[in-house]
Tab-separated table of C-alpha atoms and ligand atoms in Angstrom:
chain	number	residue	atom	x	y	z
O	1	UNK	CA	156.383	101.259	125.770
O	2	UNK	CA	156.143	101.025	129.419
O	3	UNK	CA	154.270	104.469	129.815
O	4	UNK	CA	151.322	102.971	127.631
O	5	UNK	CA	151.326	99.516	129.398
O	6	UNK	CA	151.007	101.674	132.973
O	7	UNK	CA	148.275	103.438	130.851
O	8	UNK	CA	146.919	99.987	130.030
O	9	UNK	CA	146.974	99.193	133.492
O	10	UNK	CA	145.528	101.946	134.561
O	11	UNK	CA	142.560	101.967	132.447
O	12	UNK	CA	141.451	97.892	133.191
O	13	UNK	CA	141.969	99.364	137.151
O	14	UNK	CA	139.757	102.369	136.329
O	15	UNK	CA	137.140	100.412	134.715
O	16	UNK	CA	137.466	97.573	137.512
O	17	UNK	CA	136.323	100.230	139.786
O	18	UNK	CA	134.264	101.349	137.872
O	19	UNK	CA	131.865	98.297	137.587
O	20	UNK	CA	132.161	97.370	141.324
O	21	UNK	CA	129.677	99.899	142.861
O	22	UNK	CA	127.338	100.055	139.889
O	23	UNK	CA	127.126	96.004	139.512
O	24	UNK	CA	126.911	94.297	143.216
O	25	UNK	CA	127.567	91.076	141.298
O	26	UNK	CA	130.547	89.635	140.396
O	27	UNK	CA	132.151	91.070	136.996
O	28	UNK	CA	131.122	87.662	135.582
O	29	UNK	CA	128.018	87.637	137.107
O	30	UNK	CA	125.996	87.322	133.838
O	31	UNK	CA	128.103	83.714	133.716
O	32	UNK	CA	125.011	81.807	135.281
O	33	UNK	CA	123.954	78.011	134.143
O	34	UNK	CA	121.833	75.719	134.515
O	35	UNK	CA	123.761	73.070	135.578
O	36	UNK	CA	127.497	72.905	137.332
O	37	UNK	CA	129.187	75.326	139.954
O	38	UNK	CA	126.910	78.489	138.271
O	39	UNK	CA	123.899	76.321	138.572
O	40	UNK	CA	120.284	77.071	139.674
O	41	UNK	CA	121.317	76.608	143.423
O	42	UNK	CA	123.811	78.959	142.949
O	43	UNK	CA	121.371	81.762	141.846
O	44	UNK	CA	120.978	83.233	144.359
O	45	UNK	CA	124.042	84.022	145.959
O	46	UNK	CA	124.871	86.513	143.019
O	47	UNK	CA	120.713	87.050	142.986
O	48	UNK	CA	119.116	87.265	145.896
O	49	UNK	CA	115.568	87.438	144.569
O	50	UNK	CA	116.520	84.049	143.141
O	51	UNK	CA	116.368	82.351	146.490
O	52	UNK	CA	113.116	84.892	147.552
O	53	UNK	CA	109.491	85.325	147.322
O	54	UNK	CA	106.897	84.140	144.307
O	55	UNK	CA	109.508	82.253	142.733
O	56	UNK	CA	108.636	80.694	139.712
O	57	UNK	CA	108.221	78.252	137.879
O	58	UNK	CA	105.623	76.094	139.635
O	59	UNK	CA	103.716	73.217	139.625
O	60	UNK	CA	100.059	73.075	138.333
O	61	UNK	CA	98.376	70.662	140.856
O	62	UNK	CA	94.427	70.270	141.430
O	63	UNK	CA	95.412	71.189	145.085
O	64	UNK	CA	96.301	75.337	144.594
O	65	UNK	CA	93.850	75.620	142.074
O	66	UNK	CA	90.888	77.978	142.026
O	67	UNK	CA	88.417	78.661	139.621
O	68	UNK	CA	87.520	82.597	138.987
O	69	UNK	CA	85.198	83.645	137.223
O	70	UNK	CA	87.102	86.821	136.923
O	71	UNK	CA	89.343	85.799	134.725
O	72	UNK	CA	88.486	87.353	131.016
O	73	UNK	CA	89.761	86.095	127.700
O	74	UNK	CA	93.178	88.279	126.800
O	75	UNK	CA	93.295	90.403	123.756
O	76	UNK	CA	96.010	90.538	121.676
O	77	UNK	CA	96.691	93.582	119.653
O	78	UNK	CA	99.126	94.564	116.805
O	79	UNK	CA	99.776	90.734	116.874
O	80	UNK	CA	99.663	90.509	112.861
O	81	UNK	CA	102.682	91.955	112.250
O	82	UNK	CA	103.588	92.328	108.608
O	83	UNK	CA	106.963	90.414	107.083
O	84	UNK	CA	108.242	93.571	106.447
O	85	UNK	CA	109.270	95.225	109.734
O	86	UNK	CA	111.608	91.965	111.284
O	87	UNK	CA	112.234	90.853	114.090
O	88	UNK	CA	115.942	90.607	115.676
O	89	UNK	CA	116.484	86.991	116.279
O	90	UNK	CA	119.166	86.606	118.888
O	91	UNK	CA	120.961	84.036	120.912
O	92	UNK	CA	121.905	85.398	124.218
O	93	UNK	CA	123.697	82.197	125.821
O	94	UNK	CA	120.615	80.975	127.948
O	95	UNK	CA	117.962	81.411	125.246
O	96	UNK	CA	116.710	81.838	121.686
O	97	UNK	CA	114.897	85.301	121.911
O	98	UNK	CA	112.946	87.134	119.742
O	99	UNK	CA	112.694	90.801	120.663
O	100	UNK	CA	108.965	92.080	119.725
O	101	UNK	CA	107.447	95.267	118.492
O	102	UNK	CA	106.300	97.943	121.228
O	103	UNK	CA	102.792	98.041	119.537
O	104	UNK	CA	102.553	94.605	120.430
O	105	UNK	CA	100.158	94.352	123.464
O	106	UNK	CA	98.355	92.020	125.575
O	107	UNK	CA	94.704	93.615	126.925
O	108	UNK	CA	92.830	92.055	129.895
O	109	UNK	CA	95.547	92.107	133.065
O	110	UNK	CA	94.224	95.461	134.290
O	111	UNK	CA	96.903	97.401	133.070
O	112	UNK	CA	98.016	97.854	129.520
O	113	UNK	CA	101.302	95.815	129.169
O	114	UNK	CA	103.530	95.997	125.726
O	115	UNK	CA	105.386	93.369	124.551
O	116	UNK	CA	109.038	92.969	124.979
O	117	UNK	CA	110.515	89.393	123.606
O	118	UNK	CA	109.819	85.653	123.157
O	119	UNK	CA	111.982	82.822	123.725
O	120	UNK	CA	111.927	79.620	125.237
O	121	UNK	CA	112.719	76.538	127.003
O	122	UNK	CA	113.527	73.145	126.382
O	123	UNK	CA	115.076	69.549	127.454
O	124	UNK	CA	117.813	67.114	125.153
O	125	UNK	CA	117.244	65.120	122.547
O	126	UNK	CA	117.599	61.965	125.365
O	127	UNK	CA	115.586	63.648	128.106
O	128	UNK	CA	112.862	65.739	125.892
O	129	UNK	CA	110.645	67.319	128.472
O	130	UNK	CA	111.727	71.056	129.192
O	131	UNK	CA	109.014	72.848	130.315
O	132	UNK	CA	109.380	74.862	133.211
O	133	UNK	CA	105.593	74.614	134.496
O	134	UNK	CA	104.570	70.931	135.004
O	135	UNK	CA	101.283	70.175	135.517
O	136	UNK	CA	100.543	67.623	137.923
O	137	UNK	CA	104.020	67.201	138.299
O	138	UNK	CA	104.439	66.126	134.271
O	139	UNK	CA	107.178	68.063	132.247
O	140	UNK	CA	105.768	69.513	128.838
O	141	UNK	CA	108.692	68.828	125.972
O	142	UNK	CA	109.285	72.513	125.349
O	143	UNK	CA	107.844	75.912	127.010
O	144	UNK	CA	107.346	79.558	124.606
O	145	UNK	CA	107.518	82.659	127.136
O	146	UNK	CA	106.101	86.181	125.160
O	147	UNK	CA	107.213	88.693	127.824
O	148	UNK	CA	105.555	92.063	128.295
O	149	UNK	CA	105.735	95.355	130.703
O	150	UNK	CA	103.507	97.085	132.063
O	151	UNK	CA	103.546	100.191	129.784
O	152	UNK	CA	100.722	101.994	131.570
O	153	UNK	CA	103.432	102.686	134.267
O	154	UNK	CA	106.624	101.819	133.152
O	155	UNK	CA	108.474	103.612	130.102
O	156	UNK	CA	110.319	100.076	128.506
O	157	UNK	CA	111.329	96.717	129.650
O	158	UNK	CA	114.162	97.436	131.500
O	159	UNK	CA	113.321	100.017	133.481
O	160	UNK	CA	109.924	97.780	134.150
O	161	UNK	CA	111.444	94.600	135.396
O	162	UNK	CA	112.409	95.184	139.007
O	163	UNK	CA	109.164	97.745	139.682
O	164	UNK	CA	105.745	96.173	141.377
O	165	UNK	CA	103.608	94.877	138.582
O	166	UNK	CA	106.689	95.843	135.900
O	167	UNK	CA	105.961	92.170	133.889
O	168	UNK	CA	103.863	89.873	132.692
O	169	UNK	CA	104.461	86.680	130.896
O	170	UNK	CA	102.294	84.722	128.953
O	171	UNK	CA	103.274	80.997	128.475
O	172	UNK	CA	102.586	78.144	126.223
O	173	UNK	CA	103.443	74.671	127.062
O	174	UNK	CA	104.685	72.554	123.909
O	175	UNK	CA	104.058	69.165	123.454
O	176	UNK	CA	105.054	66.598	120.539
O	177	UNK	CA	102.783	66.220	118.121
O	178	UNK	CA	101.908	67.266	114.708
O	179	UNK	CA	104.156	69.521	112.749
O	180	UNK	CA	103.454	73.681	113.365
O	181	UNK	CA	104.603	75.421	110.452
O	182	UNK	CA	104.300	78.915	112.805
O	183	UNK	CA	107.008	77.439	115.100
O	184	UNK	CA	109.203	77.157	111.839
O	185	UNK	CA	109.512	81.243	111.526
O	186	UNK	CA	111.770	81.172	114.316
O	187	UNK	CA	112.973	77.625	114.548
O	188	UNK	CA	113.727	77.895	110.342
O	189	UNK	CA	116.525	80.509	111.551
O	190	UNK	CA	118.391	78.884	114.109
O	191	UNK	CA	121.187	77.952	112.251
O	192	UNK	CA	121.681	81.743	112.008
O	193	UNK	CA	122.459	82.021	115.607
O	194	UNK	CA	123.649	79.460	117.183
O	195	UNK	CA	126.692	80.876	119.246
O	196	UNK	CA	126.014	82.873	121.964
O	197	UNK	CA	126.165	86.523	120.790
O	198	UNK	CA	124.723	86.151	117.091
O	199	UNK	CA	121.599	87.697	115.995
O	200	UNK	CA	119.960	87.755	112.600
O	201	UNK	CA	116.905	89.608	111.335
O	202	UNK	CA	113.920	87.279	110.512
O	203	UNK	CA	110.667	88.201	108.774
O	204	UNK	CA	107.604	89.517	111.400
O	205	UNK	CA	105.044	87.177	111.781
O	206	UNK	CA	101.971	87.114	113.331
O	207	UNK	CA	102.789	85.861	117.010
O	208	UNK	CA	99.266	84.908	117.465
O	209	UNK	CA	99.388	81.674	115.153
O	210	UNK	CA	102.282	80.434	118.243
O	211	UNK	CA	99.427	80.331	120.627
O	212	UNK	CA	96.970	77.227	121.539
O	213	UNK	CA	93.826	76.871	120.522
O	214	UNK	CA	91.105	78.155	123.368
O	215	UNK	CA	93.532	80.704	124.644
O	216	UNK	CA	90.684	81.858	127.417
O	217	UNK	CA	91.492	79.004	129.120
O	218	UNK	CA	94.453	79.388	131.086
O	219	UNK	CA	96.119	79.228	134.984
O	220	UNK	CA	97.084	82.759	136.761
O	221	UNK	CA	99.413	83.518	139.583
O	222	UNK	CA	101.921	85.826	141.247
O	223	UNK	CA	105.371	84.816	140.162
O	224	UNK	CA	109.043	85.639	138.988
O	225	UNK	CA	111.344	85.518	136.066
O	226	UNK	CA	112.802	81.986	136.192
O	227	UNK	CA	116.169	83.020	135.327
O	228	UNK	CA	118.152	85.644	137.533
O	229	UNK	CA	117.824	88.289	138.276
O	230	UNK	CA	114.380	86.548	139.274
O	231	UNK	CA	112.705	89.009	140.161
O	232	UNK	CA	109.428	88.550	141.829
O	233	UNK	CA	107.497	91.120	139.688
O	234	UNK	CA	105.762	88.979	137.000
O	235	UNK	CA	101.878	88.228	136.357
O	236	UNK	CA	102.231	84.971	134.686
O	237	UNK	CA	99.338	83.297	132.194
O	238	UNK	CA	99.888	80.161	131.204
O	239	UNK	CA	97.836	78.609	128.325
O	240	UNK	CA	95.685	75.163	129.715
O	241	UNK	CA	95.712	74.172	126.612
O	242	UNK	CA	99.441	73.293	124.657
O	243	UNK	CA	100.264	73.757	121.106
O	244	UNK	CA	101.874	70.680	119.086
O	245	UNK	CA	105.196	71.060	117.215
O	246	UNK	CA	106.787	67.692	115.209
O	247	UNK	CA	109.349	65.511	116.637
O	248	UNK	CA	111.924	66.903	113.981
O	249	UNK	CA	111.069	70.603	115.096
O	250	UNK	CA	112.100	70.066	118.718
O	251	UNK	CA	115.392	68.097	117.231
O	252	UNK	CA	115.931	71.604	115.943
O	253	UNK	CA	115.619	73.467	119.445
O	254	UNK	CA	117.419	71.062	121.173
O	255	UNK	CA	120.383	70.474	118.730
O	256	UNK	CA	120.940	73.716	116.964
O	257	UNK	CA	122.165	75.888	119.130
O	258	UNK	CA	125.246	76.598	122.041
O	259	UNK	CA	125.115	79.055	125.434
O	260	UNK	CA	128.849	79.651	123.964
O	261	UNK	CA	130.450	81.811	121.677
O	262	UNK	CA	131.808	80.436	118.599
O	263	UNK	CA	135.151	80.655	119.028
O	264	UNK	CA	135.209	79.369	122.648
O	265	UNK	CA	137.453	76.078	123.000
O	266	UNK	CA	134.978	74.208	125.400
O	267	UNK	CA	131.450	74.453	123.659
O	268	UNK	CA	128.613	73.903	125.487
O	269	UNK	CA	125.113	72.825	123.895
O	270	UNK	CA	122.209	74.616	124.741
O	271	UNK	CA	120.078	71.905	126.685
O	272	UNK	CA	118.071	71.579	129.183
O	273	UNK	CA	117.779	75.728	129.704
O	274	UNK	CA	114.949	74.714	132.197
O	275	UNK	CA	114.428	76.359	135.708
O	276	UNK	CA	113.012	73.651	138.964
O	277	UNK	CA	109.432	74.077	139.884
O	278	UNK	CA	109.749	76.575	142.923
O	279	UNK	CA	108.166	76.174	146.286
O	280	UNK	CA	104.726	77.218	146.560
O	281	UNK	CA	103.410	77.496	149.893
O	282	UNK	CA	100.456	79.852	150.498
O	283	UNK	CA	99.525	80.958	147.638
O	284	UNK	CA	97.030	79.907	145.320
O	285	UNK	CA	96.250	79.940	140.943
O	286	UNK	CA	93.761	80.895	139.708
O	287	UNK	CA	92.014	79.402	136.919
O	288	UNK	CA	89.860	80.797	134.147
O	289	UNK	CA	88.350	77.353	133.435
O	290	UNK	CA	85.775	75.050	135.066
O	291	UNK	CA	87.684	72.021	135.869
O	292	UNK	CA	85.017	69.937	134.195
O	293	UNK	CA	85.829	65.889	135.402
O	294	UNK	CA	86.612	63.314	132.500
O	295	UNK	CA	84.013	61.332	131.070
O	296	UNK	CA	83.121	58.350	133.600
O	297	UNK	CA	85.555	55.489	133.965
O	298	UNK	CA	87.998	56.570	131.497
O	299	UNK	CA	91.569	58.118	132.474
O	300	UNK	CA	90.460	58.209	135.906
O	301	UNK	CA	92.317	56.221	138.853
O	302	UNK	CA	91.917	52.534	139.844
O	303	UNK	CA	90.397	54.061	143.210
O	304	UNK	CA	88.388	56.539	141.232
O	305	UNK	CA	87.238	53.780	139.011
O	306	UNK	CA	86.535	51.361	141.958
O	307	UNK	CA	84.587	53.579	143.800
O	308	UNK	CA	81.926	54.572	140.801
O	309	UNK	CA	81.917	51.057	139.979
O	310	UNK	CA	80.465	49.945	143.749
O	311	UNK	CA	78.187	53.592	143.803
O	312	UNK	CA	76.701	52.053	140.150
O	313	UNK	CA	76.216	48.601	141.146
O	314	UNK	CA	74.731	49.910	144.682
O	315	UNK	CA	72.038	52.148	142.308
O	316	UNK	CA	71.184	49.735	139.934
O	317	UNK	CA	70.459	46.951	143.118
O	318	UNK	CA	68.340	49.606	144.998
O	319	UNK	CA	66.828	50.371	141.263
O	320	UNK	CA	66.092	46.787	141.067
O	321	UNK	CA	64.711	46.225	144.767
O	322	UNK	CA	61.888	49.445	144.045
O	323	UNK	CA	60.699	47.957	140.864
O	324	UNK	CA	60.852	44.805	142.127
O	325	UNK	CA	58.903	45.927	145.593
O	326	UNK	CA	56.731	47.970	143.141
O	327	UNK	CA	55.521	44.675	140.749
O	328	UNK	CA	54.575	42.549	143.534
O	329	UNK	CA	52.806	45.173	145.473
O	330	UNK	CA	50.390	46.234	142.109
O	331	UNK	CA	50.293	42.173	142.022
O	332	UNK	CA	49.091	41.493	144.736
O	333	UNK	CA	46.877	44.581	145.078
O	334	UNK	CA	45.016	43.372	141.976
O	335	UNK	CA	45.134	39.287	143.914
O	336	UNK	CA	43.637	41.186	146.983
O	337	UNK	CA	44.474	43.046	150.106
O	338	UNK	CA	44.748	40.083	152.127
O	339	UNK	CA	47.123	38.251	150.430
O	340	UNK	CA	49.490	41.508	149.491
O	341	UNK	CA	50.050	41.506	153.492
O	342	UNK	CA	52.061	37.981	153.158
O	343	UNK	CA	54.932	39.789	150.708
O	344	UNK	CA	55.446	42.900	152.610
O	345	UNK	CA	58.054	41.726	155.241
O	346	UNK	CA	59.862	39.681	152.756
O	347	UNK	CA	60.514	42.362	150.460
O	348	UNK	CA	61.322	44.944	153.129
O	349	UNK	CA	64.048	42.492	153.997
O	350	UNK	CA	65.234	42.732	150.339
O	351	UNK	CA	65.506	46.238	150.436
O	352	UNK	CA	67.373	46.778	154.019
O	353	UNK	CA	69.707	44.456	152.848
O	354	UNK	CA	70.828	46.515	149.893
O	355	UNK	CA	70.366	50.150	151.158
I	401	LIG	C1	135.731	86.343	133.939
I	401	LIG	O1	135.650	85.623	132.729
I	401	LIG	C2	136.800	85.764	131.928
I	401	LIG	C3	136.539	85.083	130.585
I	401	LIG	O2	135.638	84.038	130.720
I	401	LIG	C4	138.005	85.173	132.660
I	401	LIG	O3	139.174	85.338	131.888
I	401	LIG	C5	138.181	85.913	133.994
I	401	LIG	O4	139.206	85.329	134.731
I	401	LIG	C6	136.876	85.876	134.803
I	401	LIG	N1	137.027	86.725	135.966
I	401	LIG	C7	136.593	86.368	137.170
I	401	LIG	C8	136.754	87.389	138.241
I	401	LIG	O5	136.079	85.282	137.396
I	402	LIG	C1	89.555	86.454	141.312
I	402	LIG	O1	90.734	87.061	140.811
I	402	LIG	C2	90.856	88.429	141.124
I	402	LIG	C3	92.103	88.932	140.456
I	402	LIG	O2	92.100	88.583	139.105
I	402	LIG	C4	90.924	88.611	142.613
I	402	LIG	O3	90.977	89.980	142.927
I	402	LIG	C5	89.682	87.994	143.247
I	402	LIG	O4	89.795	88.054	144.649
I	402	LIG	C6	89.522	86.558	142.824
I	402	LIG	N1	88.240	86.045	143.310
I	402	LIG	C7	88.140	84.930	144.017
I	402	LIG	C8	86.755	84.513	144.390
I	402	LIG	O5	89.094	84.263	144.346
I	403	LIG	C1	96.904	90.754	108.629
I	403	LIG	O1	97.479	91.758	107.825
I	403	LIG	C2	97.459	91.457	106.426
I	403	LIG	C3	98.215	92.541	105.689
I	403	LIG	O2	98.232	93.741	106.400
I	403	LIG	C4	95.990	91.365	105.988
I	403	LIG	O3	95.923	91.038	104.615
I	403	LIG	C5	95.299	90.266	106.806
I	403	LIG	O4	93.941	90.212	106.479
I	403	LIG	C6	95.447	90.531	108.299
I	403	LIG	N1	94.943	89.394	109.041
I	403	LIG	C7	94.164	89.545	110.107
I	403	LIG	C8	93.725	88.270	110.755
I	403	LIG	O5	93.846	90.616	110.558
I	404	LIG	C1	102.524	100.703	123.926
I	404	LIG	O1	101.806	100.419	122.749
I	404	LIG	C2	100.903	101.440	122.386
I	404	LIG	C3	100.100	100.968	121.195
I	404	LIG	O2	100.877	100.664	120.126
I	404	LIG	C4	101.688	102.710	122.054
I	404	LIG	O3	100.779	103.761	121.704
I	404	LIG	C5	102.484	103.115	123.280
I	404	LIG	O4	103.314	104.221	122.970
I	404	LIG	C6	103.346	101.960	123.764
I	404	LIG	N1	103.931	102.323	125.020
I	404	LIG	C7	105.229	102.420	125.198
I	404	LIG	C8	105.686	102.827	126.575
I	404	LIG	O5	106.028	102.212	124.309
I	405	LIG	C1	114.216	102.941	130.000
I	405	LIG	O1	113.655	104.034	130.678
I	405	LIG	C2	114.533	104.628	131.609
I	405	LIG	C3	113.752	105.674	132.403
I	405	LIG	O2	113.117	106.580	131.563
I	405	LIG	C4	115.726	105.236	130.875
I	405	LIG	O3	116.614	105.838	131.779
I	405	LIG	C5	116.421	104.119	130.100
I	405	LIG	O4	117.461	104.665	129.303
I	405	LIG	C6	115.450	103.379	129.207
I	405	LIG	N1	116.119	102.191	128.696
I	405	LIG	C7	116.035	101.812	127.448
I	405	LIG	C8	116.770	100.590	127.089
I	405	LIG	O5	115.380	102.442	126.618
């Protein structure tokens, strides 16, 4: 008995050592959160990237934006996948994730990038907006991330991720709307996973029907994963447009499921799996799309609204003072030269006085 307990011991000290060198992080490094002691601003003390470069998510403000007409529509290939090969389904304690063919690829970032997974991000059931991109500072409910390598240089995922132009990540902001029966292939299955470690085969879908409509309109920057090891190495493209999923569908996301494993005595729901818009100084997105302005005076700010107002009234009055100079000057051209003289100063008056 106390030979295999020293044995014991001597194998947990063996494979202590072992995972020092080849893990610089702690051995419960993978333990990060959102929220508490292992939260966001603890990232990066286990990952430095997290507190580094090209950070992501951002904010999409009017001010780094830059239209480029550059930008092509994306193709997507092998995107109708057939129910019969499925997809794994899995809950890995920070997300729902759906791991994708490698014949699944995304054409139109220079290189040829494969797909890798989905998953995505999302709020609670009080607090409901869990995008990670805003735009113009305004959280989206819910954010879908299809995440690709670049397969021209890299052999898989993994091996991709920390490597200079490894990823790229395609996002779609989700709002509340109408119900989207292709959310419900993954969101029907759920149920099937919701401790952290559980995975379930699901029929393949098409992954196309999860995107908005006018995908060639989207935003395009330099960024990073947005959970560790967050690394800087990602070509994001997020839709402009979002898709719609139903009130009860995002009940699902943001009830169903737990970043613990089943038997652990202090569940935790999985809420609120959301990273903070990063710094963004310097750098610049680029946009595929004209940002064409609303219609006049509607959704437009009191200034905004003010300040057309006075420019219309102004045009109409100088509109007003020409015709009006213009009547009385064929007027009194057909009364006579003589008596046309008399207007004249009057009516340039009338015209300083608006111009
Ligand atoms: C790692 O996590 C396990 C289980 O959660 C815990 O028992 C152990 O004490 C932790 N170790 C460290 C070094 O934090
Ligand atoms: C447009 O984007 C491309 C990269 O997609 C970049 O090389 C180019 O400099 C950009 N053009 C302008 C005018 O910003
Ligand atoms: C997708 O594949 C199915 C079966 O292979 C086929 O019937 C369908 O027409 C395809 N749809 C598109 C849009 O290519
Ligand atoms: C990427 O997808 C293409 C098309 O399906 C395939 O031929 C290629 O082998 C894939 N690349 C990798 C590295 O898996
Ligand atoms: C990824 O590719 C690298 C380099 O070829 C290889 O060592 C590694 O085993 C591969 N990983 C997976 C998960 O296939």
């Amino acid at each position: 008995m106390p030979l295999r307990s020293l044995h014991a011991a001597a194998v947990l000290l063996l494979v202590a050592l072992k995972e020092q060198p080849s893990s610089p992080a702690p051995l419960n490094g993978s333990k990060w959160t959102y929220i508490g002691p292992d939260g966001e601003k603890s990232w990066s003390k286990t990952y430095p990237s997290c507190g580094g470069l090209l950070q992501s998510p951002i904010d999409l403000h009017d001010d780094i934006l830059r239209y480029n007409a550059s930008l092509r529509p994306l193709a997507f290939q092998g995107y109708n996948q057939s129910a019969s090969p499925q997809f794994v389904l899995t809950n890995n304690g920070h997300s729902v994730k759906v791991k994708l063919p490698k014949d699944m690829q995304v054409r139109g970032l220079g290189a040829r990038y494969n797909a890798s997974q989905l998953h995505l991000h999302w709020g609670d059931k009080n607090d409901p907006h869990g995008s990670e991109h805003t735009v113009g500072g305004e959280h989206f409910a819910a954010e879908l991330h299809i995440v690709y390598y670049n397969s021209d240089r890299y052999p898989n995922d993994s091996f991709a991720k920390d490597k200079p132009e490894g990823l790229a990540v395609v996002a779609v902001l989700i709002e509340v709307g109408s119900s989207n029966p292709a959310y419900d292939k993954i969101f029907d299955h759920l149920k099937d996973v919701k401790y952290k470690g559980q995975e379930v085969f699901i029929p393949g879908f098409s992954i196309e029907e999860l995107l908005p409509e006018r995908p060639e309109e989207y935003y395009r920057y330099k960024g990073s994963l947005t959970t560790p090891p967050c690394y800087p190495t990602v070509l994001w493209t997020v839709f402009r447009n979002p898709v719609q999923i139903s009130q009860e569908q995002l009940m699902k996301l943001e009830t169903d499921l737990y970043c613990t494993h089943m038997d652990d005595p202090s569940p935790r729901e999985m809420v609120n799996n959301f990273r903070r818009v990063q710094k963004f100084d310097e750098r610049l997105v680029y946009v595929s799309f004209q940002q064409v302005p609303d219609p006049p005076c509607t959704g437009l700010s009191p200034g905004i609204v003010l300040s057309v107002a006075l420019a219309c009234g102004l045009g109409i009055c100088i509109v007003l003072a020409v015709s009006i100079w213009l009547l009385r000057r064929r007027k009194s051209s057909k009364k006579g030269a003589n008596k046309g003289v008399i207007y004249k100063p009057a009516i340039k008056q009338e015209t300083e006085a608006h111009a």
